[in-house]
mmCIF file of C-alpha atoms in Angstrom:
data_model
loop_
_atom_site.group_PDB
_atom_site.id
_atom_site.type_symbol
_atom_site.label_atom_id
_atom_site.label_comp_id
_atom_site.label_asym_id
_atom_site.label_seq_id
_atom_site.Cartn_x
_atom_site.Cartn_y
_atom_site.Cartn_z
ATOM 1 C CA MET U 1 -15.524 -3.121 -15.271
ATOM 2 C CA VAL U 2 -13.007 -0.324 -14.951
ATOM 3 C CA SER U 3 -9.921 -0.566 -17.107
ATOM 4 C CA ARG U 4 -6.694 0.193 -15.312
ATOM 5 C CA ARG U 5 -3.588 1.136 -17.176
ATOM 6 C CA ARG U 6 -0.246 0.177 -15.738
ATOM 7 C CA VAL U 7 1.500 2.953 -13.836
ATOM 8 C CA GLU U 8 5.227 2.528 -13.281
ATOM 9 C CA LEU U 9 6.270 3.659 -9.799
ATOM 10 C CA PRO U 10 9.488 3.357 -7.807
ATOM 11 C CA VAL U 11 8.234 0.776 -5.289
ATOM 12 C CA VAL U 12 9.839 -1.675 -2.939
ATOM 13 C CA ASP U 13 10.468 -5.018 -4.643
ATOM 14 C CA VAL U 14 7.994 -6.997 -2.567
ATOM 15 C CA ALA U 15 8.446 -10.095 -4.730
ATOM 16 C CA ARG U 16 11.729 -10.727 -2.947
ATOM 17 C CA LEU U 17 9.936 -10.357 0.382
ATOM 18 C CA CYS U 18 8.011 -13.548 -0.268
ATOM 19 C CA CYS U 19 9.890 -15.535 2.279
ATOM 20 C CA SER U 20 9.187 -17.963 5.061
ATOM 21 C CA PRO U 21 7.759 -16.753 8.361
ATOM 22 C CA LEU U 22 10.148 -15.123 10.807
ATOM 23 C CA VAL U 23 9.847 -18.106 13.130
ATOM 24 C CA ARG U 24 11.306 -20.470 10.537
ATOM 25 C CA GLU U 25 14.423 -18.594 9.404
ATOM 26 C CA PRO U 26 15.896 -15.147 9.996
ATOM 27 C CA LEU U 27 15.551 -12.406 7.408
ATOM 28 C CA SER U 28 18.560 -11.260 5.446
ATOM 29 C CA ALA U 29 19.713 -7.674 5.978
ATOM 30 C CA GLU U 30 18.259 -6.729 2.588
ATOM 31 C CA GLN U 31 14.885 -8.349 3.326
ATOM 32 C CA ALA U 32 14.736 -6.656 6.719
ATOM 33 C CA GLY U 33 15.492 -3.266 5.155
ATOM 34 C CA GLU U 34 12.809 -3.667 2.498
ATOM 35 C CA LEU U 35 10.228 -4.909 4.991
ATOM 36 C CA ALA U 36 11.070 -2.084 7.379
ATOM 37 C CA ARG U 37 10.276 0.488 4.655
ATOM 38 C CA VAL U 38 6.861 -1.069 4.094
ATOM 39 C CA PHE U 39 6.084 -1.324 7.805
ATOM 40 C CA LYS U 40 7.327 2.238 8.318
ATOM 41 C CA ALA U 41 4.803 3.408 5.729
ATOM 42 C CA LEU U 42 2.093 1.687 7.785
ATOM 43 C CA SER U 43 3.349 3.024 11.129
ATOM 44 C CA ASP U 44 1.665 6.410 10.714
ATOM 45 C CA PRO U 45 -1.973 6.479 11.911
ATOM 46 C CA VAL U 46 -3.101 8.619 8.959
ATOM 47 C CA ARG U 47 -1.529 6.243 6.427
ATOM 48 C CA LEU U 48 -2.911 3.177 8.182
ATOM 49 C CA ARG U 49 -6.359 4.741 8.157
ATOM 50 C CA LEU U 50 -6.015 5.757 4.490
ATOM 51 C CA LEU U 51 -5.097 2.177 3.600
ATOM 52 C CA SER U 52 -8.110 0.918 5.537
ATOM 53 C CA LEU U 53 -10.450 3.436 3.894
ATOM 54 C CA ILE U 54 -9.223 2.462 0.428
ATOM 55 C CA ALA U 55 -9.361 -1.291 1.098
ATOM 56 C CA SER U 56 -12.849 -1.179 2.573
ATOM 57 C CA HIS U 57 -14.307 1.199 0.000
ATOM 58 C CA GLU U 58 -17.093 -0.159 -2.181
ATOM 59 C CA GLY U 59 -15.626 -1.520 -5.409
ATOM 60 C CA GLY U 60 -12.142 -1.818 -3.927
ATOM 61 C CA GLU U 61 -10.986 1.634 -4.968
ATOM 62 C CA ALA U 62 -11.518 5.162 -3.730
ATOM 63 C CA CYS U 63 -11.242 8.622 -5.214
ATOM 64 C CA VAL U 64 -8.953 11.039 -3.409
ATOM 65 C CA CYS U 65 -11.999 13.320 -3.156
ATOM 66 C CA GLU U 66 -13.672 10.665 -0.982
ATOM 67 C CA LEU U 67 -10.608 10.187 1.215
ATOM 68 C CA SER U 68 -9.793 13.803 1.978
ATOM 69 C CA GLY U 69 -13.042 14.486 3.835
ATOM 70 C CA ALA U 70 -12.252 11.846 6.447
ATOM 71 C CA PHE U 71 -9.325 13.871 7.829
ATOM 72 C CA ASP U 72 -8.756 17.321 9.245
ATOM 73 C CA LEU U 73 -5.675 17.683 7.019
ATOM 74 C CA THR U 74 -4.811 19.728 3.945
ATOM 75 C CA GLY U 75 -4.920 18.229 0.463
ATOM 76 C CA PRO U 76 -1.133 18.329 0.095
ATOM 77 C CA THR U 77 -0.728 16.426 3.381
ATOM 78 C CA ILE U 78 -3.147 13.721 2.239
ATOM 79 C CA SER U 79 -1.287 13.547 -1.086
ATOM 80 C CA HIS U 80 2.010 13.111 0.757
ATOM 81 C CA HIS U 81 0.649 10.198 2.792
ATOM 82 C CA LEU U 82 -0.785 8.559 -0.326
ATOM 83 C CA LYS U 83 2.580 8.960 -2.064
ATOM 84 C CA VAL U 84 4.342 7.215 0.834
ATOM 85 C CA LEU U 85 1.881 4.305 0.606
ATOM 86 C CA ARG U 86 2.393 4.122 -3.176
ATOM 87 C CA GLU U 87 6.180 4.168 -2.933
ATOM 88 C CA ALA U 88 6.017 1.381 -0.347
ATOM 89 C CA GLY U 89 4.043 -0.752 -2.815
ATOM 90 C CA LEU U 90 0.901 -0.849 -0.698
ATOM 91 C CA ILE U 91 -1.408 0.990 -3.101
ATOM 92 C CA ASN U 92 -1.548 2.021 -6.725
ATOM 93 C CA CYS U 93 -3.481 4.744 -8.496
ATOM 94 C CA GLU U 94 -4.815 6.083 -11.761
ATOM 95 C CA ARG U 95 -5.818 9.596 -12.792
ATOM 96 C CA ARG U 96 -9.301 9.858 -14.294
ATOM 97 C CA GLY U 97 -10.051 13.374 -15.416
ATOM 98 C CA THR U 98 -9.303 15.691 -12.507
ATOM 99 C CA TRP U 99 -9.415 12.990 -9.816
ATOM 100 C CA VAL U 100 -7.037 10.222 -8.802
ATOM 101 C CA TYR U 101 -8.388 6.810 -7.786
ATOM 102 C CA TYR U 102 -6.505 4.487 -5.437
ATOM 103 C CA TRP U 103 -6.653 0.750 -4.757
ATOM 104 C CA VAL U 104 -4.771 -1.587 -2.432
ATOM 105 C CA LEU U 105 -2.195 -4.030 -3.804
ATOM 106 C CA PRO U 106 -3.265 -7.222 -2.005
ATOM 107 C CA GLN U 107 -0.078 -9.123 -2.891
ATOM 108 C CA THR U 108 1.933 -6.754 -0.684
ATOM 109 C CA LEU U 109 -0.402 -7.246 2.264
ATOM 110 C CA GLN U 110 -0.312 -11.014 1.757
ATOM 111 C CA ARG U 111 3.484 -11.026 1.786
ATOM 112 C CA LEU U 112 3.608 -8.922 4.946
ATOM 113 C CA ALA U 113 1.123 -11.238 6.615
ATOM 114 C CA GLY U 114 3.065 -14.290 5.425
ATOM 115 C CA VAL U 115 6.299 -13.051 6.969
ATOM 116 C CA LEU U 116 4.580 -12.416 10.298
ATOM 117 C CA ALA U 117 2.511 -15.612 10.326
ATOM 118 C CA PRO U 118 3.420 -18.120 13.021
ATOM 119 C CA GLU U 119 4.713 -21.502 11.836
ATOM 120 C CA GLY U 120 1.946 -23.569 10.271
ATOM 121 C CA VAL U 121 -0.466 -20.638 9.828
ATOM 122 C CA ARG U 122 -1.117 -19.537 6.263
ATOM 123 C CA ALA U 123 -1.702 -15.844 5.576
#
């Protein structure tokens, strides 16, 4: 079992995004703005693929060293995309020695799915 210490990051307050599906009631302007930031983070193909690579990695977390090889991009570019995902509240990370390990925050994905779920379908 890997111990994870809490890392404080400036993330979107996804707790307030826990709302009923779009088909039941309209989002407030604030909810729409917060959701848009999260969806915008996912709208880039590199970030979407990074999220998928992290989520599907054995053990539920991946080292940046394992992610970088999957792209024809520089290290700083990969780091930028990971930072955008972190700031959107989609992933979190921890430094271990010289490497940084990332994992997906499932509660954010569940809330996004819940907002998009048709009436009567649970995310």
